[in-house]
Structure formats: structure tokens, C-alpha cells
């Protein structure tokens, strides 16, 4: 009898377990989710206009934690001083009115797609210029409600944000672009924004920017006080470094080439007027076009940029090469008359000397009939000036030739007589310009790069 009761008890227990498993298998948890949503968000049960209570149900401010995922940074505009970014924006807070039974852990969270069903923080982007949501194929937004009343709001948005830039070191500069988020209507007595602990800002791997590199980002707080109260504010600073290789190839090397090409006129003959004028004017116009193209891609600012110094000095060198030819041409024309007059004077003096020498010879040969011819002694008497002069000339011819001096040879190119100076003054200007212009330009490069690179490191 006892054995039979025991058997029936086991049979009854097994039938109950199988029935319970069958009932659980038939439960539709989506239906349970609907019932829970109707229960916590039903009419007269939840008012989305009332903010949640503070920590542990106190009357303190509601705490909202923020984190961002930067998906891409499309453009960074220098002329508009703005940048465009696409990000996933997340907010998380606790609303104890939304607690529900998770059915022994079977309901991990509830999902909503309508933000107006629950209370939402009145956050806005204070430096936003334009923005839009993404609705393809469905609105990219969701709200998750967890059993403990925690609410997670996530949305994908694209923003165009203002980014005030300091272009004094352009294109050797670094720019800090901020993303600011603040409460519009709730003061810090009712709502406080905090960065999520751990990893508040995430950036997609292999973020590619055409002319910038994202070096790092910093999170901070930026609470603001107005006449209506103090409002909570968060900000993230994105530090961008401009890629210099692009500007080196597109601006600096072409400008150097134009300056060097303008020096070719120093090596052309001073009589080649069309060639030298065409070369100078062409390089000057090309440099001016290059400068205007650079300024067209930058905003009109009141201070001098590093690129302005570079283009201004290069333009000055090209213009100086053109003025140098004008000076050479003037010097060559102004010295034509005086050398001709001097040549005439020299010719006249030469004719006078020749005439004087002929007269002296005729006086020696012209003798009376009573004159006697005397043989000049072959032996040199001391004190004879003519003999001494002859001896000196012989000694000069007997001296061995001296080795040429390089410095004297180079200096001989710069004549010292008045006639030679007048005749080659223009050539002398060209020779000096061939040395002076490259040296001054090299000195400028040394000062320019050392100054701006040092200032870049100092700012960093």
C-alpha cells in the first residue's frame, strides 16, 4: 500500500511539471511586454510632463549621464569656421515610476520608438548651426526601459557645429573644435548632466579626414549662469592638427619655384629687354594669382597669418627682381654718353702724345752741317737716368711670372677706373643680385621656419 501511494505521488508530480513546462512554452513574452507597457504607461498612470525624482527617490535633481560615439567627421571648413559630424548620442537616467517585473529575468528591457511616451531631458547643442535626424529606412532612435526603472535613449544625428578658429599659424596650426550640450529649461536644481563613467566618448577606428588629424579629445563641464538660473552643460573638445604635407606641395614649393625662376633674369644679357621683362611680369602675375587663390579659401581676418608672411615675402622677391632689371636698364642707358666723351678725350691725349714723340725724334735727328756725330758709350755710367730706366725694364722682363690669385681674379671683374665703372655698372648690379637675392631668401627661410615651428611647439 505504501509503495502504491509513493508511485501515485511521483506520477502526480511528473504530470504537474510537464504541465508547467507546457504552459511556459506557450507563454508569449511579447504579449507580456505589451501588458507591462500598458501597465506602466497607461492612461492616468504615467505623466511624461513630470521629471523623475532624484537619487534614491529624493527631491534632488535628476541625474542624466551622457556618452557619445563619433561615427564620422565629414568636413572642417576654414572659411565658414564650422565642422560637420555624425554621431550616436546616448542619454541614461533613472525613473522609478517605470519599474516593472522582469518575470524572473526573462524580460531584460522594454523597447520604445516614441520619445514622447516618457519624460525626456531638454538637452540641446548650444553651438549647433544645422542638424537633422536619420529616418532611412526607419527612424534611427530607440528607448530602452530596464526593470529597475533605468531609461536609455539612443539616436543617430548629423550636426554642423560652429568652430571658432585662430589662424595666426595657418597652415602650421592646431584647432580645437567643441561640442557643447546644455539644458534649455531645467536648472541645476532640477536636472544635472554628467559624463558616463569609464568611456564617455568613443571614436570610430580609422577615422579619415582629408586635411586634418584628430589627435585627441577632452571632456569637461561648462555650466552657465544666466538671469534665470544656472544650467548644466557638458562639452567635448576635439583637437585637430592640420596636415602640413598638402600645403607644402600645393603652396610652399610652388612659391619657392616662382621666386627662383624670377632670378633667371639676372643671368640673361642686359640687352635682352623683351625676355627679361616677360619673365619678370609673368612670374609676378603668377605669384599674385597664387596669393589670391590662397586667400579665397580663408576667411577675412584682421590679423596676419603665417601664410600671409610667406606669400608676401615671395611676392616682394619677385617684384624686386623686376625692379632690378629696371635699375640695370637705367644704369646702362645713363652711362652711354659719358664713356663716349671720355673715349674722345683719351684719343685726343693719345694723338698729342704721338705728336710730341714725333717732335722729339725730329729734334734729335735734325742737326747742323757742322755737327759731329758722337758714339754713345756702351758702358753704363752711374747716375745716367736713361740707362737706369732701360735696366729697370729689362729686370721687369726677366722676372718670372707670378701665380694668379683667385681673389684678385674675382675682384678684377669689378673694374675700378671711372670709364670701366660707367661701362659695366649695369653688369655689376646683375652680379651682385645673383649673390644677394639667394642669400637673403635663404636667411628669410631660416627665420620663418624657426619662428613658426617654435611657436607651434610652444602652443602645443
Short mmCIF file of N, CA and C in Angstrom, two decimals, residues 197-315:
data_model
loop_
_atom_site.label_atom_id
_atom_site.label_comp_id
_atom_site.label_asym_id
_atom_site.label_seq_id
_atom_site.Cartn_x
_atom_site.Cartn_y
_atom_site.Cartn_z
N UNK A 197 30.66 57.33 -16.70
CA UNK A 197 31.95 56.89 -16.18
C UNK A 197 32.56 55.84 -17.10
N UNK A 198 33.88 55.84 -17.15
CA UNK A 198 34.56 54.82 -17.94
C UNK A 198 34.99 55.32 -19.30
N UNK A 199 34.06 55.39 -20.23
CA UNK A 199 34.39 55.75 -21.62
C UNK A 199 33.29 56.66 -22.15
N UNK A 200 33.31 57.94 -21.80
CA UNK A 200 32.20 58.82 -22.20
C UNK A 200 32.15 59.14 -23.68
N UNK A 201 33.31 59.16 -24.36
CA UNK A 201 33.36 59.49 -25.79
C UNK A 201 34.12 58.39 -26.50
N UNK A 202 33.50 57.86 -27.55
CA UNK A 202 34.13 56.84 -28.39
C UNK A 202 34.24 57.38 -29.81
N UNK A 203 35.32 57.03 -30.47
CA UNK A 203 35.56 57.46 -31.84
C UNK A 203 35.77 56.23 -32.71
N UNK A 204 35.15 56.25 -33.87
CA UNK A 204 35.28 55.11 -34.77
C UNK A 204 36.74 54.92 -35.17
N UNK A 205 37.14 53.67 -35.34
CA UNK A 205 38.51 53.39 -35.75
C UNK A 205 38.72 53.81 -37.20
N UNK A 206 39.98 54.14 -37.51
CA UNK A 206 40.37 54.56 -38.86
C UNK A 206 39.56 55.78 -39.32
N UNK A 207 39.40 56.74 -38.42
CA UNK A 207 38.72 57.98 -38.79
C UNK A 207 39.59 58.74 -39.79
N UNK A 208 39.04 59.01 -40.97
CA UNK A 208 39.82 59.65 -42.03
C UNK A 208 39.31 61.06 -42.27
N UNK A 209 40.24 62.01 -42.22
CA UNK A 209 39.94 63.40 -42.54
C UNK A 209 40.86 63.85 -43.66
N UNK A 210 40.37 64.64 -44.62
CA UNK A 210 41.20 64.99 -45.78
C UNK A 210 42.42 65.83 -45.44
N UNK A 211 42.28 66.84 -44.59
CA UNK A 211 43.40 67.74 -44.32
C UNK A 211 43.69 67.91 -42.83
N UNK A 212 43.10 67.07 -42.00
CA UNK A 212 43.31 67.17 -40.55
C UNK A 212 43.53 65.78 -39.97
N UNK A 213 44.09 65.78 -38.78
CA UNK A 213 44.24 64.57 -38.00
C UNK A 213 43.69 64.82 -36.60
N UNK A 214 42.81 63.94 -36.15
CA UNK A 214 42.26 64.06 -34.80
C UNK A 214 43.30 63.50 -33.83
N UNK A 215 43.94 64.41 -33.09
CA UNK A 215 44.99 63.99 -32.18
C UNK A 215 44.42 63.42 -30.88
N UNK A 216 43.47 64.11 -30.27
CA UNK A 216 42.89 63.66 -29.01
C UNK A 216 41.62 64.44 -28.75
N UNK A 217 40.90 64.02 -27.70
CA UNK A 217 39.69 64.72 -27.29
C UNK A 217 39.63 64.75 -25.77
N UNK A 218 39.03 65.79 -25.26
CA UNK A 218 38.93 66.00 -23.82
C UNK A 218 37.49 66.31 -23.45
N UNK A 219 37.02 65.73 -22.35
CA UNK A 219 35.67 66.00 -21.85
C UNK A 219 35.75 66.94 -20.65
N UNK A 220 34.75 67.80 -20.54
CA UNK A 220 34.77 68.79 -19.46
C UNK A 220 33.34 69.25 -19.21
N UNK A 221 33.18 70.10 -18.20
CA UNK A 221 31.88 70.68 -17.84
C UNK A 221 31.93 72.18 -18.11
N UNK A 222 30.77 72.71 -18.50
CA UNK A 222 30.72 74.13 -18.87
C UNK A 222 29.41 74.76 -18.39
N UNK A 223 29.10 74.57 -17.13
CA UNK A 223 27.85 75.13 -16.60
C UNK A 223 27.82 76.64 -16.81
N UNK A 224 26.64 77.13 -17.14
CA UNK A 224 26.48 78.56 -17.43
C UNK A 224 25.44 79.16 -16.50
N UNK A 225 25.72 80.40 -16.09
CA UNK A 225 24.81 81.12 -15.22
C UNK A 225 24.20 82.28 -15.99
N UNK A 226 22.88 82.39 -15.91
CA UNK A 226 22.16 83.48 -16.56
C UNK A 226 21.23 84.14 -15.54
N UNK A 227 20.44 85.08 -16.02
CA UNK A 227 19.49 85.74 -15.13
C UNK A 227 18.40 84.81 -14.63
N UNK A 228 18.19 83.72 -15.35
CA UNK A 228 17.13 82.78 -14.96
C UNK A 228 17.64 81.60 -14.16
N UNK A 229 18.94 81.53 -13.90
CA UNK A 229 19.48 80.45 -13.09
C UNK A 229 20.72 79.84 -13.71
N UNK A 230 21.18 78.79 -13.09
CA UNK A 230 22.36 78.07 -13.56
C UNK A 230 21.92 76.80 -14.28
N UNK A 231 22.53 76.57 -15.45
CA UNK A 231 22.14 75.44 -16.27
C UNK A 231 23.33 74.52 -16.46
N UNK A 232 23.04 73.21 -16.41
CA UNK A 232 24.09 72.21 -16.55
C UNK A 232 24.54 72.13 -18.01
N UNK A 233 25.83 71.91 -18.19
CA UNK A 233 26.40 71.90 -19.54
C UNK A 233 27.58 70.94 -19.58
N UNK A 234 27.70 70.22 -20.68
CA UNK A 234 28.83 69.34 -20.94
C UNK A 234 29.48 69.75 -22.25
N UNK A 235 30.77 69.49 -22.37
CA UNK A 235 31.45 69.77 -23.63
C UNK A 235 32.55 68.75 -23.85
N UNK A 236 32.82 68.49 -25.12
CA UNK A 236 33.95 67.66 -25.52
C UNK A 236 34.76 68.47 -26.53
N UNK A 237 36.05 68.60 -26.27
CA UNK A 237 36.96 69.35 -27.13
C UNK A 237 37.72 68.38 -28.02
N UNK A 238 37.60 68.58 -29.33
CA UNK A 238 38.30 67.76 -30.31
C UNK A 238 39.50 68.56 -30.82
N UNK A 239 40.69 68.01 -30.65
CA UNK A 239 41.92 68.68 -31.06
C UNK A 239 42.34 68.16 -32.43
N UNK A 240 42.31 69.05 -33.43
CA UNK A 240 42.66 68.70 -34.79
C UNK A 240 44.01 69.33 -35.14
N UNK A 241 44.87 68.54 -35.78
CA UNK A 241 46.14 69.03 -36.30
C UNK A 241 46.07 69.06 -37.82
N UNK A 242 46.44 70.18 -38.39
CA UNK A 242 46.37 70.32 -39.84
C UNK A 242 47.53 69.56 -40.50
N UNK A 243 47.20 68.82 -41.56
CA UNK A 243 48.21 68.07 -42.29
C UNK A 243 49.03 69.04 -43.15
N UNK A 244 50.33 69.16 -42.84
CA UNK A 244 51.15 70.16 -43.50
C UNK A 244 51.64 69.71 -44.88
N UNK A 245 51.68 68.41 -45.13
CA UNK A 245 52.22 67.93 -46.41
C UNK A 245 51.42 68.45 -47.59
N UNK A 246 50.11 68.58 -47.43
CA UNK A 246 49.28 69.11 -48.51
C UNK A 246 49.69 70.54 -48.87
N UNK A 247 49.89 71.36 -47.88
CA UNK A 247 50.23 72.76 -48.11
C UNK A 247 51.68 72.90 -48.58
N UNK A 248 52.54 71.99 -48.17
CA UNK A 248 53.92 72.02 -48.64
C UNK A 248 53.98 71.80 -50.15
N UNK A 249 53.15 70.87 -50.64
CA UNK A 249 53.16 70.56 -52.07
C UNK A 249 52.39 71.60 -52.87
N UNK A 250 51.30 72.11 -52.32
CA UNK A 250 50.42 72.98 -53.08
C UNK A 250 50.80 74.47 -52.99
N UNK A 251 51.49 74.87 -51.93
CA UNK A 251 51.75 76.30 -51.73
C UNK A 251 53.23 76.60 -51.64
N UNK A 252 53.92 75.98 -50.68
CA UNK A 252 55.28 76.40 -50.37
C UNK A 252 56.27 76.09 -51.49
N UNK A 253 56.24 74.88 -52.00
CA UNK A 253 57.18 74.52 -53.08
C UNK A 253 56.91 75.32 -54.35
N UNK A 254 55.64 75.47 -54.81
CA UNK A 254 55.42 76.33 -55.99
C UNK A 254 55.87 77.77 -55.81
N UNK A 255 55.67 78.33 -54.62
CA UNK A 255 56.12 79.71 -54.39
C UNK A 255 57.64 79.80 -54.46
N UNK A 256 58.34 78.83 -53.90
CA UNK A 256 59.81 78.81 -53.99
C UNK A 256 60.27 78.72 -55.43
N UNK A 257 59.59 77.90 -56.21
CA UNK A 257 59.96 77.76 -57.62
C UNK A 257 59.76 79.06 -58.39
N UNK A 258 58.67 79.76 -58.11
CA UNK A 258 58.43 81.03 -58.78
C UNK A 258 59.51 82.07 -58.43
N UNK A 259 59.90 82.09 -57.17
CA UNK A 259 60.95 83.03 -56.76
C UNK A 259 62.27 82.71 -57.46
N UNK A 260 62.61 81.43 -57.54
CA UNK A 260 63.87 81.03 -58.18
C UNK A 260 63.83 81.32 -59.67
N UNK A 261 62.66 81.10 -60.30
CA UNK A 261 62.53 81.40 -61.73
C UNK A 261 62.73 82.89 -61.99
N UNK A 262 62.27 83.72 -61.09
CA UNK A 262 62.45 85.17 -61.28
C UNK A 262 63.92 85.57 -61.25
N UNK A 263 64.79 84.76 -60.64
CA UNK A 263 66.22 85.07 -60.60
C UNK A 263 66.92 84.74 -61.91
N UNK A 264 66.25 84.03 -62.80
CA UNK A 264 66.88 83.69 -64.08
C UNK A 264 67.22 84.96 -64.87
N UNK A 265 66.44 86.01 -64.68
CA UNK A 265 66.68 87.25 -65.42
C UNK A 265 68.04 87.85 -65.08
N UNK A 266 68.63 87.54 -63.90
CA UNK A 266 69.94 88.06 -63.55
C UNK A 266 71.03 87.49 -64.44
N UNK A 267 70.78 86.34 -65.03
CA UNK A 267 71.78 85.66 -65.85
C UNK A 267 71.58 85.93 -67.34
N UNK A 268 70.53 86.64 -67.68
CA UNK A 268 70.31 87.00 -69.08
C UNK A 268 71.06 88.28 -69.42
N UNK A 269 71.35 88.43 -70.71
CA UNK A 269 72.06 89.62 -71.15
C UNK A 269 71.20 90.86 -70.92
N UNK A 270 71.84 91.94 -70.52
CA UNK A 270 71.09 93.15 -70.22
C UNK A 270 70.44 93.76 -71.45
N UNK A 271 70.90 93.35 -72.64
CA UNK A 271 70.27 93.84 -73.85
C UNK A 271 69.03 93.06 -74.24
N UNK A 272 68.79 91.90 -73.59
CA UNK A 272 67.60 91.11 -73.90
C UNK A 272 66.41 91.67 -73.13
N UNK A 273 65.97 92.82 -73.53
CA UNK A 273 64.89 93.51 -72.80
C UNK A 273 63.58 92.73 -72.86
N UNK A 274 63.12 92.26 -74.03
CA UNK A 274 61.82 91.54 -74.05
C UNK A 274 61.83 90.29 -73.18
N UNK A 275 62.93 89.54 -73.21
CA UNK A 275 62.99 88.30 -72.42
C UNK A 275 62.93 88.60 -70.92
N UNK A 276 63.70 89.58 -70.47
CA UNK A 276 63.74 89.87 -69.03
C UNK A 276 62.44 90.49 -68.54
N UNK A 277 61.83 91.35 -69.35
CA UNK A 277 60.56 91.95 -68.95
C UNK A 277 59.46 90.89 -68.92
N UNK A 278 59.41 90.03 -69.93
CA UNK A 278 58.38 88.98 -69.96
C UNK A 278 58.53 88.04 -68.79
N UNK A 279 59.76 87.66 -68.47
CA UNK A 279 59.98 86.76 -67.34
C UNK A 279 59.56 87.40 -66.03
N UNK A 280 59.92 88.65 -65.81
CA UNK A 280 59.56 89.32 -64.56
C UNK A 280 58.06 89.52 -64.40
N UNK A 281 57.40 89.97 -65.47
CA UNK A 281 55.95 90.21 -65.39
C UNK A 281 55.19 88.90 -65.23
N UNK A 282 55.61 87.85 -65.94
CA UNK A 282 54.92 86.56 -65.85
C UNK A 282 55.00 85.98 -64.45
N UNK A 283 56.19 85.98 -63.87
CA UNK A 283 56.33 85.44 -62.51
C UNK A 283 55.57 86.29 -61.49
N UNK A 284 55.54 87.59 -61.70
CA UNK A 284 54.81 88.46 -60.77
C UNK A 284 53.31 88.18 -60.84
N UNK A 285 52.77 88.06 -62.04
CA UNK A 285 51.33 87.77 -62.17
C UNK A 285 51.00 86.38 -61.64
N UNK A 286 51.86 85.41 -61.88
CA UNK A 286 51.61 84.05 -61.37
C UNK A 286 51.62 84.04 -59.85
N UNK A 287 52.55 84.76 -59.25
CA UNK A 287 52.62 84.82 -57.79
C UNK A 287 51.41 85.53 -57.22
N UNK A 288 50.94 86.58 -57.89
CA UNK A 288 49.74 87.28 -57.42
C UNK A 288 48.51 86.40 -57.53
N UNK A 289 48.42 85.60 -58.59
CA UNK A 289 47.30 84.67 -58.73
C UNK A 289 47.34 83.60 -57.64
N UNK A 290 48.52 83.09 -57.35
CA UNK A 290 48.67 82.10 -56.28
C UNK A 290 48.24 82.67 -54.94
N UNK A 291 48.61 83.91 -54.67
CA UNK A 291 48.24 84.55 -53.40
C UNK A 291 46.74 84.75 -53.30
N UNK A 292 46.11 85.21 -54.37
CA UNK A 292 44.66 85.41 -54.34
C UNK A 292 43.92 84.09 -54.19
N UNK A 293 44.41 83.01 -54.80
CA UNK A 293 43.79 81.71 -54.62
C UNK A 293 43.87 81.20 -53.19
N UNK A 294 44.98 81.47 -52.53
CA UNK A 294 45.12 81.07 -51.12
C UNK A 294 44.16 81.85 -50.25
N UNK A 295 44.06 83.15 -50.46
CA UNK A 295 43.19 83.98 -49.64
C UNK A 295 41.71 83.68 -49.89
N UNK A 296 41.38 83.16 -51.07
CA UNK A 296 39.98 82.85 -51.36
C UNK A 296 39.46 81.70 -50.52
N UNK A 297 40.35 80.83 -50.07
CA UNK A 297 39.94 79.69 -49.26
C UNK A 297 40.01 79.96 -47.77
N UNK A 298 40.23 81.20 -47.38
CA UNK A 298 40.36 81.56 -45.97
C UNK A 298 39.44 82.73 -45.65
N UNK A 299 38.97 82.80 -44.41
CA UNK A 299 38.11 83.92 -44.04
C UNK A 299 38.91 85.21 -43.91
N UNK A 300 38.28 86.36 -44.14
CA UNK A 300 38.99 87.64 -43.96
C UNK A 300 39.13 87.97 -42.49
N UNK A 301 40.32 87.79 -41.96
CA UNK A 301 40.58 88.05 -40.54
C UNK A 301 41.43 89.31 -40.41
N UNK A 302 41.45 89.88 -39.23
CA UNK A 302 42.12 91.16 -39.00
C UNK A 302 43.60 91.01 -38.67
N UNK A 303 44.08 89.79 -38.45
CA UNK A 303 45.47 89.59 -38.07
C UNK A 303 46.23 88.94 -39.23
N UNK A 304 47.55 88.92 -39.10
CA UNK A 304 48.41 88.37 -40.15
C UNK A 304 48.65 86.89 -39.88
N UNK A 305 48.44 86.09 -40.91
CA UNK A 305 48.65 84.65 -40.81
C UNK A 305 50.05 84.29 -41.27
N UNK A 306 50.47 83.10 -40.91
CA UNK A 306 51.81 82.64 -41.33
C UNK A 306 51.91 82.53 -42.84
N UNK A 307 50.82 82.13 -43.49
CA UNK A 307 50.84 82.02 -44.95
C UNK A 307 50.89 83.40 -45.59
N UNK A 308 50.35 84.43 -44.92
CA UNK A 308 50.43 85.79 -45.45
C UNK A 308 51.87 86.29 -45.47
N UNK A 309 52.61 85.96 -44.42
CA UNK A 309 54.02 86.35 -44.37
C UNK A 309 54.80 85.69 -45.50
N UNK A 310 54.53 84.40 -45.71
CA UNK A 310 55.26 83.67 -46.74
C UNK A 310 54.95 84.23 -48.13
N UNK A 311 53.68 84.33 -48.48
CA UNK A 311 53.31 84.81 -49.82
C UNK A 311 53.72 86.27 -50.02
N UNK A 312 53.64 87.08 -48.96
CA UNK A 312 54.03 88.48 -49.08
C UNK A 312 55.52 88.64 -49.38
N UNK A 313 56.35 87.87 -48.69
CA UNK A 313 57.79 87.96 -48.91
C UNK A 313 58.15 87.41 -50.29
N UNK A 314 57.53 86.30 -50.69
CA UNK A 314 57.80 85.74 -52.03
C UNK A 314 57.38 86.73 -53.12
N UNK A 315 56.24 87.37 -52.92
CA UNK A 315 55.80 88.38 -53.89
C UNK A 315 56.77 89.56 -53.94
#
